[in-house]
CSV table of C-alpha atoms in Angstrom, one decimal:
chain,number,residue,atom,x,y,z
R,1,MET,CA,-1.4,24.7,3.6
R,2,VAL,CA,0.9,23.0,6.0
R,3,VAL,CA,4.3,24.5,6.7
R,4,THR,CA,6.8,22.1,8.2
R,5,GLY,CA,10.2,23.2,9.5
R,6,HIS,CA,13.3,21.0,9.2
R,7,TRP,CA,16.5,22.0,11.0
R,8,ILE,CA,19.5,20.6,12.9
R,9,ASP,CA,19.6,21.9,16.5
R,10,SER,CA,22.5,22.9,18.6
R,11,CYS,CA,23.0,19.2,19.7
R,12,TRP,CA,23.2,18.1,16.0
R,13,ASN,CA,19.8,16.3,16.1
R,14,LEU,CA,17.6,16.5,13.1
R,15,GLN,CA,14.3,18.2,14.0
R,16,LYS,CA,10.9,18.4,12.2
R,17,ARG,CA,7.9,20.4,13.4
R,18,VAL,CA,4.6,21.6,12.0
R,19,LEU,CA,5.0,25.3,12.3
R,20,SER,CA,1.8,26.5,10.7
R,21,PHE,CA,-1.4,25.3,9.1
R,22,ILE,CA,-2.5,28.2,7.0
R,23,ASN,CA,-6.0,28.7,5.6
R,24,ILE,CA,-5.6,30.2,2.1
R,25,PRO,CA,-8.9,31.5,0.7
R,26,PRO,CA,-9.3,31.4,-3.1
R,27,PRO,CA,-7.8,32.2,-5.5
R,28,ARG,CA,-4.9,30.0,-4.4
R,29,GLY,CA,-2.3,31.2,-6.9
R,30,GLY,CA,1.5,31.5,-6.5
R,31,LEU,CA,1.2,35.1,-5.3
R,32,GLN,CA,-1.3,34.2,-2.5
R,33,ILE,CA,0.8,31.2,-1.4
R,34,SER,CA,4.1,33.2,-1.4
R,35,ASP,CA,2.4,36.0,0.6
R,36,ALA,CA,1.0,33.5,3.1
R,37,ILE,CA,4.5,31.9,3.5
R,38,PHE,CA,6.2,35.2,4.0
R,39,LYS,CA,3.7,36.4,6.5
R,40,TRP,CA,4.1,33.1,8.5
R,41,MET,CA,7.9,33.5,8.4
R,42,LYS,CA,7.6,37.1,9.7
R,43,GLU,CA,5.5,35.8,12.6
R,44,TRP,CA,8.2,33.4,13.6
R,45,GLY,CA,11.0,35.9,13.0
R,46,ILE,CA,12.8,33.6,10.6
R,47,GLU,CA,12.4,35.4,7.3
R,48,ASN,CA,16.2,35.8,7.0
R,49,LYS,CA,17.0,32.2,8.2
R,50,VAL,CA,15.3,30.0,5.7
R,51,PHE,CA,17.8,28.1,3.5
R,52,THR,CA,15.5,26.3,1.1
R,53,ILE,CA,11.7,25.8,0.5
R,54,THR,CA,10.3,22.6,-0.8
R,55,PHE,CA,6.9,22.8,-2.5
R,56,ASP,CA,4.5,19.9,-3.1
R,57,ASN,CA,2.9,21.0,-6.3
R,58,ALA,CA,2.6,17.7,-8.2
R,59,SER,CA,-0.7,16.0,-9.1
R,60,ASN,CA,-1.0,12.4,-8.0
R,61,GLY,CA,-1.6,11.0,-11.6
R,62,LEU,CA,-4.3,8.5,-10.6
R,63,ARG,CA,-6.8,9.7,-13.2
R,64,GLU,CA,-6.4,6.4,-15.2
R,65,ILE,CA,-8.3,4.5,-12.5
R,66,GLU,CA,-10.3,7.4,-11.0
R,67,ASP,CA,-13.6,5.6,-11.4
R,68,ILE,CA,-12.4,2.5,-9.4
R,69,ILE,CA,-10.9,4.7,-6.7
R,70,SER,CA,-14.1,6.8,-6.4
R,71,ASN,CA,-16.3,3.6,-6.0
R,72,ILE,CA,-14.0,2.2,-3.3
R,73,ARG,CA,-13.8,5.5,-1.5
R,74,GLU,CA,-17.6,5.8,-1.4
R,75,SER,CA,-17.9,2.2,-0.1
R,76,VAL,CA,-15.4,2.9,2.7
R,77,GLU,CA,-17.3,6.0,3.6
R,78,TYR,CA,-20.6,4.1,3.5
R,79,VAL,CA,-19.4,1.5,6.0
R,80,ASN,CA,-17.8,4.0,8.4
R,81,ARG,CA,-20.7,6.4,8.3
R,82,SER,CA,-22.9,4.1,10.4
R,83,GLU,CA,-22.1,2.3,13.7
R,84,ALA,CA,-24.5,-0.5,12.7
R,85,ARG,CA,-22.8,-1.0,9.3
R,86,ARG,CA,-19.4,-1.0,11.0
R,87,MET,CA,-20.6,-3.8,13.4
R,88,GLN,CA,-22.0,-5.8,10.5
R,89,PHE,CA,-18.7,-5.3,8.6
R,90,THR,CA,-16.7,-6.5,11.6
R,91,GLU,CA,-18.9,-9.6,11.9
R,92,CYS,CA,-18.2,-10.5,8.3
R,93,VAL,CA,-14.5,-10.0,8.9
R,94,GLN,CA,-14.6,-12.3,11.9
R,95,GLN,CA,-16.5,-15.0,10.0
R,96,LEU,CA,-13.9,-14.9,7.3
R,97,GLN,CA,-11.1,-14.9,9.9
R,98,LEU,CA,-9.2,-12.0,8.4
R,99,LYS,CA,-6.3,-10.4,10.2
R,100,ASP,CA,-7.2,-6.9,9.3
R,101,LYS,CA,-10.1,-5.4,11.2
R,102,ARG,CA,-10.9,-2.0,9.8
R,103,LEU,CA,-11.1,-0.1,6.5
R,104,ILE,CA,-8.8,2.9,5.7
R,105,ARG,CA,-10.1,6.0,4.1
R,106,ASP,CA,-7.7,8.0,2.0
R,107,CYS,CA,-6.9,11.7,1.7
R,108,LYS,CA,-7.7,12.5,-1.9
R,109,THR,CA,-4.6,14.7,-2.5
R,110,ARG,CA,-2.1,12.1,-1.1
R,111,TRP,CA,-1.3,9.3,-3.4
R,112,ASN,CA,0.4,7.3,-0.7
R,113,SER,CA,-2.8,7.3,1.5
R,114,THR,CA,-4.8,6.3,-1.6
R,115,PHE,CA,-2.5,3.4,-2.1
R,116,GLU,CA,-3.0,2.3,1.5
R,117,MET,CA,-6.8,2.5,1.0
R,118,LEU,CA,-6.7,0.4,-2.2
R,119,SER,CA,-4.4,-2.2,-0.6
R,120,CYS,CA,-6.7,-2.5,2.4
R,121,ALA,CA,-9.8,-2.8,0.2
R,122,LEU,CA,-8.3,-5.7,-1.7
R,123,LYS,CA,-7.9,-7.6,1.6
R,124,PHE,CA,-11.6,-7.1,2.3
R,125,LYS,CA,-12.8,-8.1,-1.2
R,126,GLU,CA,-14.7,-11.2,0.2
R,127,VAL,CA,-16.2,-9.1,3.0
R,128,PHE,CA,-17.7,-6.6,0.5
R,129,GLN,CA,-19.1,-9.5,-1.5
R,130,MET,CA,-21.1,-10.4,1.6
R,131,PHE,CA,-22.3,-6.8,1.7
R,132,LYS,CA,-23.4,-6.9,-1.9
R,133,ASN,CA,-27.1,-6.3,-1.1
R,134,MET,CA,-26.3,-3.0,0.7
R,135,ILE,CA,-23.3,-1.7,-1.3
R,136,THR,CA,-23.9,-2.2,-5.0
R,137,PHE,CA,-21.3,0.2,-6.1
R,138,MET,CA,-18.5,-1.7,-4.3
R,139,VAL,CA,-19.6,-4.9,-6.1
R,140,ALA,CA,-19.2,-3.0,-9.4
R,141,ALA,CA,-15.8,-1.7,-8.3
R,142,LEU,CA,-14.5,-5.1,-7.3
R,143,LYS,CA,-16.1,-7.3,-10.0
R,144,LYS,CA,-13.7,-9.6,-11.8
R,145,LYS,CA,-12.6,-7.2,-14.5
R,146,ASN,CA,-11.9,-4.2,-12.2
R,147,GLY,CA,-10.6,-6.4,-9.5
R,148,ILE,CA,-7.8,-7.6,-11.7
R,149,LYS,CA,-7.2,-4.0,-12.8
R,150,LEU,CA,-7.1,-2.8,-9.2
R,151,LYS,CA,-4.8,-5.6,-8.1
R,152,ARG,CA,-2.3,-4.7,-10.8
R,153,PHE,CA,-2.3,-1.1,-9.5
R,154,ALA,CA,-2.0,-2.0,-5.8
R,155,HIS,CA,1.3,-3.9,-6.7
R,156,CYS,CA,2.5,-0.6,-8.2
R,157,TRP,CA,6.1,-1.5,-8.5
R,158,ARG,CA,5.2,-4.1,-11.1
R,159,LEU,CA,3.5,-1.5,-13.3
R,160,PHE,CA,6.4,-0.9,-15.6
R,161,ARG,CA,6.3,-4.6,-16.6
R,162,GLN,CA,2.5,-4.8,-17.1
R,163,PRO,CA,1.3,-5.0,-20.8
R,164,HIS,CA,-2.0,-3.4,-19.9
R,165,THR,CA,-2.4,-0.2,-21.9
R,166,SER,CA,-3.9,1.9,-19.1
R,167,PHE,CA,-1.0,1.1,-16.8
R,168,GLN,CA,1.6,1.7,-19.5
R,169,GLN,CA,0.1,5.2,-19.8
R,170,LEU,CA,0.1,5.6,-16.0
R,171,ALA,CA,3.7,4.4,-15.8
R,172,SER,CA,4.8,6.7,-18.6
R,173,LYS,CA,3.3,9.7,-16.7
R,174,MET,CA,5.0,8.7,-13.5
R,175,LYS,CA,8.3,8.3,-15.3
R,176,GLU,CA,7.9,11.7,-16.9
R,177,LYS,CA,7.2,13.3,-13.6
R,178,PHE,CA,10.2,11.5,-12.0
R,179,ASP,CA,12.5,12.7,-14.8
R,180,LYS,CA,11.3,16.2,-14.3
R,181,TYR,CA,12.8,16.3,-10.9
R,182,TRP,CA,15.6,13.7,-11.0
R,183,GLY,CA,16.6,13.5,-14.7
R,184,ASP,CA,19.2,16.3,-14.4
R,185,CYS,CA,22.0,16.6,-11.9
R,186,ASN,CA,20.6,17.4,-8.4
R,187,LEU,CA,23.3,19.7,-7.1
R,188,LEU,CA,22.1,19.9,-3.5
R,189,MET,CA,21.9,16.1,-3.2
R,190,ALA,CA,25.3,15.8,-4.7
R,191,ILE,CA,26.7,18.3,-2.2
R,192,ALA,CA,25.0,16.5,0.6
R,193,ALA,CA,26.7,13.2,-0.5
R,194,VAL,CA,30.1,15.0,-0.5
R,195,LEU,CA,29.4,16.2,3.1
R,196,ASP,CA,29.1,12.5,4.1
R,197,PRO,CA,32.5,11.7,5.6
R,198,THR,CA,32.2,8.1,4.4
R,199,LYS,CA,31.7,9.2,0.8
R,200,LYS,CA,33.1,12.7,0.1
R,201,MET,CA,33.9,13.6,-3.6
R,202,LEU,CA,34.6,9.9,-4.4
R,203,ALA,CA,30.8,9.2,-4.3
R,204,ILE,CA,30.2,11.7,-7.1
R,205,GLU,CA,33.1,10.5,-9.2
R,206,PHE,CA,31.9,6.9,-8.7
R,207,CYS,CA,28.2,7.5,-9.4
R,208,PHE,CA,28.0,10.1,-12.1
R,209,PRO,CA,29.7,7.9,-14.8
R,210,LYS,CA,27.0,5.3,-14.1
R,211,LEU,CA,24.2,7.8,-14.4
R,212,TYR,CA,25.3,10.0,-17.3
R,213,SER,CA,27.3,9.8,-20.5
R,214,GLU,CA,31.0,10.4,-20.2
R,215,ILE,CA,30.8,14.0,-21.3
R,216,ASP,CA,27.8,14.8,-19.1
R,217,ALA,CA,29.4,13.0,-16.1
R,218,SER,CA,32.5,15.1,-16.4
R,219,LYS,CA,30.5,18.3,-16.8
R,220,HIS,CA,28.3,17.5,-13.8
R,221,ILE,CA,31.3,16.6,-11.6
R,222,SER,CA,33.0,19.9,-12.5
R,223,LYS,CA,29.7,21.7,-11.7
R,224,VAL,CA,29.4,20.1,-8.3
R,225,LYS,CA,33.0,21.1,-7.4
R,226,GLU,CA,32.4,24.7,-8.6
R,227,ILE,CA,29.1,25.1,-6.6
R,228,ILE,CA,30.4,23.5,-3.4
R,229,ASN,CA,33.4,25.9,-3.5
R,230,SER,CA,31.3,28.9,-4.3
R,231,LEU,CA,28.8,28.0,-1.5
R,232,TYR,CA,31.6,27.5,1.0
R,233,GLU,CA,33.1,30.9,0.1
R,234,LYS,CA,29.8,32.6,0.9
R,235,TYR,CA,29.9,31.0,4.4
R,236,VAL,CA,33.5,32.2,4.8
R,237,VAL,CA,32.4,35.8,3.9
R,238,GLU,CA,29.5,35.6,6.3
R,239,GLU,CA,31.7,34.5,9.1
R,240,THR,CA,34.3,37.1,8.3
R,241,ASN,CA,31.7,39.9,8.3
R,242,LYS,CA,30.7,38.9,11.8
R,243,GLY,CA,34.1,40.0,13.0
R,244,VAL,CA,34.0,43.4,11.3
R,245,PRO,CA,33.4,46.2,13.9
R,246,HIS,CA,30.4,48.4,13.7
R,247,PRO,CA,31.1,51.9,12.2
R,248,SER,CA,30.6,53.5,15.6
R,249,GLU,CA,33.1,51.0,17.1
R,250,SER,CA,35.6,51.8,14.3
R,251,GLU,CA,35.3,55.6,15.0
R,252,SER,CA,35.8,55.0,18.7
R,253,PHE,CA,38.8,52.7,18.0
R,254,GLY,CA,40.3,55.3,15.6
R,255,SER,CA,39.9,58.3,17.9
R,256,SER,CA,41.5,56.4,20.8
R,257,SER,CA,44.4,55.4,18.6
R,258,VAL,CA,44.9,59.1,17.6
R,259,LYS,CA,45.0,60.1,21.3
R,260,ARG,CA,47.5,57.4,22.1
R,261,ASN,CA,49.7,58.4,19.1
R,262,GLN,CA,49.5,62.1,20.2
R,263,GLN,CA,50.5,61.1,23.8
R,264,SER,CA,53.5,59.2,22.7
R,265,SER,CA,55.6,59.5,19.5
R,266,VAL,CA,57.6,56.4,20.5
R,267,TYR,CA,56.8,53.3,18.3
R,268,SER,CA,57.7,49.8,19.5
R,269,TRP,CA,58.5,46.8,17.2
R,270,ASP,CA,58.3,44.3,20.0
R,271,ASP,CA,55.0,42.8,18.7
R,272,PHE,CA,56.1,42.7,15.1
R,273,ASP,CA,57.2,39.1,15.1
R,274,ASP,CA,53.9,38.0,16.6
R,275,TYR,CA,52.0,40.0,14.0
R,276,CYS,CA,54.0,38.4,11.2
R,277,ALA,CA,53.5,34.9,12.6
R,278,LYS,CA,49.7,35.4,12.6
R,279,VAL,CA,49.6,36.9,9.0
R,280,GLU,CA,51.9,34.3,7.6
R,281,THR,CA,50.0,31.4,9.2
R,282,SER,CA,46.7,32.6,7.9
R,283,GLU,CA,48.0,33.0,4.4
R,284,THR,CA,49.4,29.5,4.2
R,285,LYS,CA,46.5,27.8,6.0
R,286,ARG,CA,44.3,25.6,3.9
R,287,SER,CA,40.6,26.2,3.8
R,288,GLU,CA,38.4,23.9,5.8
R,289,LEU,CA,36.8,22.6,2.6
R,290,VAL,CA,40.1,21.7,1.0
R,291,ASP,CA,41.3,20.1,4.2
R,292,TYR,CA,38.1,18.0,4.5
R,293,LEU,CA,38.2,16.9,0.9
R,294,GLU,CA,41.9,16.0,0.8
R,295,LYS,CA,41.7,13.9,3.9
R,296,GLY,CA,40.7,10.4,3.2
R,297,ARG,CA,37.1,9.3,3.7
R,298,LEU,CA,36.2,7.0,6.5
R,299,LYS,CA,36.9,3.4,5.6
R,300,LYS,CA,34.6,0.5,6.4
R,301,ASN,CA,36.7,-0.7,9.3
R,302,GLU,CA,36.7,2.9,10.7
R,303,ILE,CA,32.9,3.3,10.6
R,304,PRO,CA,31.1,2.3,13.8
R,305,LYS,CA,28.1,-0.1,13.6
R,306,ILE,CA,25.7,2.7,14.4
R,307,PHE,CA,27.0,5.6,12.4
R,308,SER,CA,25.5,9.1,12.1
R,309,CYS,CA,26.7,11.7,9.7
R,310,LEU,CA,25.4,14.4,12.0
R,311,GLU,CA,27.2,12.9,14.9
R,312,TRP,CA,30.5,13.0,13.0
R,313,TRP,CA,30.0,16.7,12.2
R,314,LYS,CA,29.2,17.3,15.8
R,315,MET,CA,32.4,15.7,16.9
R,316,ASN,CA,34.5,17.6,14.3
R,317,ARG,CA,32.8,21.0,14.4
R,318,MET,CA,35.8,22.5,16.2
R,319,GLN,CA,38.1,21.4,13.4
R,320,TYR,CA,35.6,22.7,10.7
R,321,PRO,CA,33.7,25.6,12.4
R,322,ILE,CA,32.6,27.1,9.1
R,323,LEU,CA,32.1,23.9,7.0
R,324,SER,CA,30.1,22.3,9.8
R,325,LYS,CA,27.6,25.2,9.6
R,326,MET,CA,27.3,24.7,5.9
R,327,ALA,CA,26.8,20.9,6.5
R,328,ALA,CA,24.1,21.6,9.1
R,329,ASP,CA,22.1,23.8,6.6
R,330,ILE,CA,22.4,21.3,3.7
R,331,LEU,CA,21.9,18.1,5.6
R,332,ALA,CA,18.6,19.4,7.1
R,333,ILE,CA,16.9,19.7,3.7
R,334,PRO,CA,14.3,16.9,3.3
R,335,VAL,CA,14.9,14.8,0.2
R,336,SER,CA,11.2,15.0,-0.6
R,337,SER,CA,7.9,16.3,0.7
R,338,VAL,CA,6.9,12.9,2.0
R,339,ALA,CA,8.1,13.7,5.5
R,340,SER,CA,5.8,16.7,5.7
R,341,GLU,CA,2.9,14.7,4.1
R,342,ALA,CA,3.2,12.1,6.8
R,343,THR,CA,1.6,14.4,9.2
R,344,PHE,CA,-1.7,14.1,7.3
R,345,SER,CA,-1.4,11.0,5.3
R,346,THR,CA,-2.1,8.4,8.0
R,347,GLY,CA,-5.3,6.8,7.1
R,348,THR,CA,-6.7,6.7,10.6
R,349,ARG,CA,-6.3,10.5,11.1
R,350,VAL,CA,-8.0,11.9,8.0
R,351,ILE,CA,-10.8,14.3,8.9
R,352,ASP,CA,-13.8,13.4,6.7
R,353,SER,CA,-16.5,15.8,5.5
R,354,TYR,CA,-18.7,14.9,8.4
R,355,CYS,CA,-16.2,16.0,11.1
R,356,SER,CA,-14.7,19.1,9.4
R,357,SER,CA,-16.7,21.8,11.1
R,358,LEU,CA,-13.7,23.1,13.1
R,359,SER,CA,-12.5,26.6,12.3
R,360,PRO,CA,-9.1,27.0,10.5
R,361,ASP,CA,-7.6,28.6,13.6
R,362,THR,CA,-8.7,25.7,15.8
R,363,VAL,CA,-7.4,23.1,13.4
R,364,GLN,CA,-4.0,24.9,13.3
R,365,ALA,CA,-3.9,25.0,17.1
R,366,LEU,CA,-4.6,21.3,17.3
R,367,LEU,CA,-2.1,20.2,14.6
R,368,CYS,CA,0.7,22.5,15.7
R,369,GLY,CA,0.1,21.8,19.4
R,370,GLY,CA,-0.1,18.1,18.9
R,371,ASP,CA,3.2,18.2,17.0
């Protein structure tokens, strides 16, 4: 299990690092996974600093064409397994004057790498025809019937318009999975949009009526306002508590005050006006959140050509010391697990079964060290 950390550093740059590559022996249930994650957080000393955890627990949904994928995967492995076969394959590529030179092997648990493998295999269809005497199962996979089926899949964005039954089923499952995560109001994404100074609350008020019914849109907008206010108040309380003296400090302060009062019974009102000014100012001062939301968003003519939301918060962190901390936490959350998967999904870096004799500790050292 790979654990990738995402955070915004003190210079307001978004950072991403592979922090751990954990070997989890079976059974790999929720309890074992949560224990492994907590142990890892304790090792790094960040068990009290983690804001959100994003899990990748979705199946890739490619069972509808599993037989085709399996045939192509075996064919790719067959070619790459032998130096002589790779050379013969390259010769065929050169004869056919193809731009692409090499095959891509996928990672079975990563649908995006499987997509890359299938797309690449389609480009080499004629090459595999020249290999038909050696690779009979590739011919079966790319014969006319399955070739058309595979081609439809590779152009996956067209699937929703294809009349083919198997792809209608596949598209329906994809849509069902999509709606599971995105069908309802995603509060954190909405709050992240509000924390974009070019959007603010207007983004929610503009988008929600287009996404939901009138009643649901109004309900979701109110919910976003409620949650962002509640979350901000938690940050205010946390900052306030940082300034509260330790009990020992309070006792020390109290005892010294008593001694001073015993030494002098004369009370001075000279500082009273200063005290009142501080209290009255703090009572009438608007919260950072209200101030941020009530100020107009950045207009098009005010936005530089190269605009960074994080750079804006960096420049305005003195004006919004508490709200900027909240923004840093929320804007660091990855929108999906793809950023983490990218560490392992590149076709050229997948470790196959013939090169996987490294111990888990060694693999972790290589991956974390390389990142």
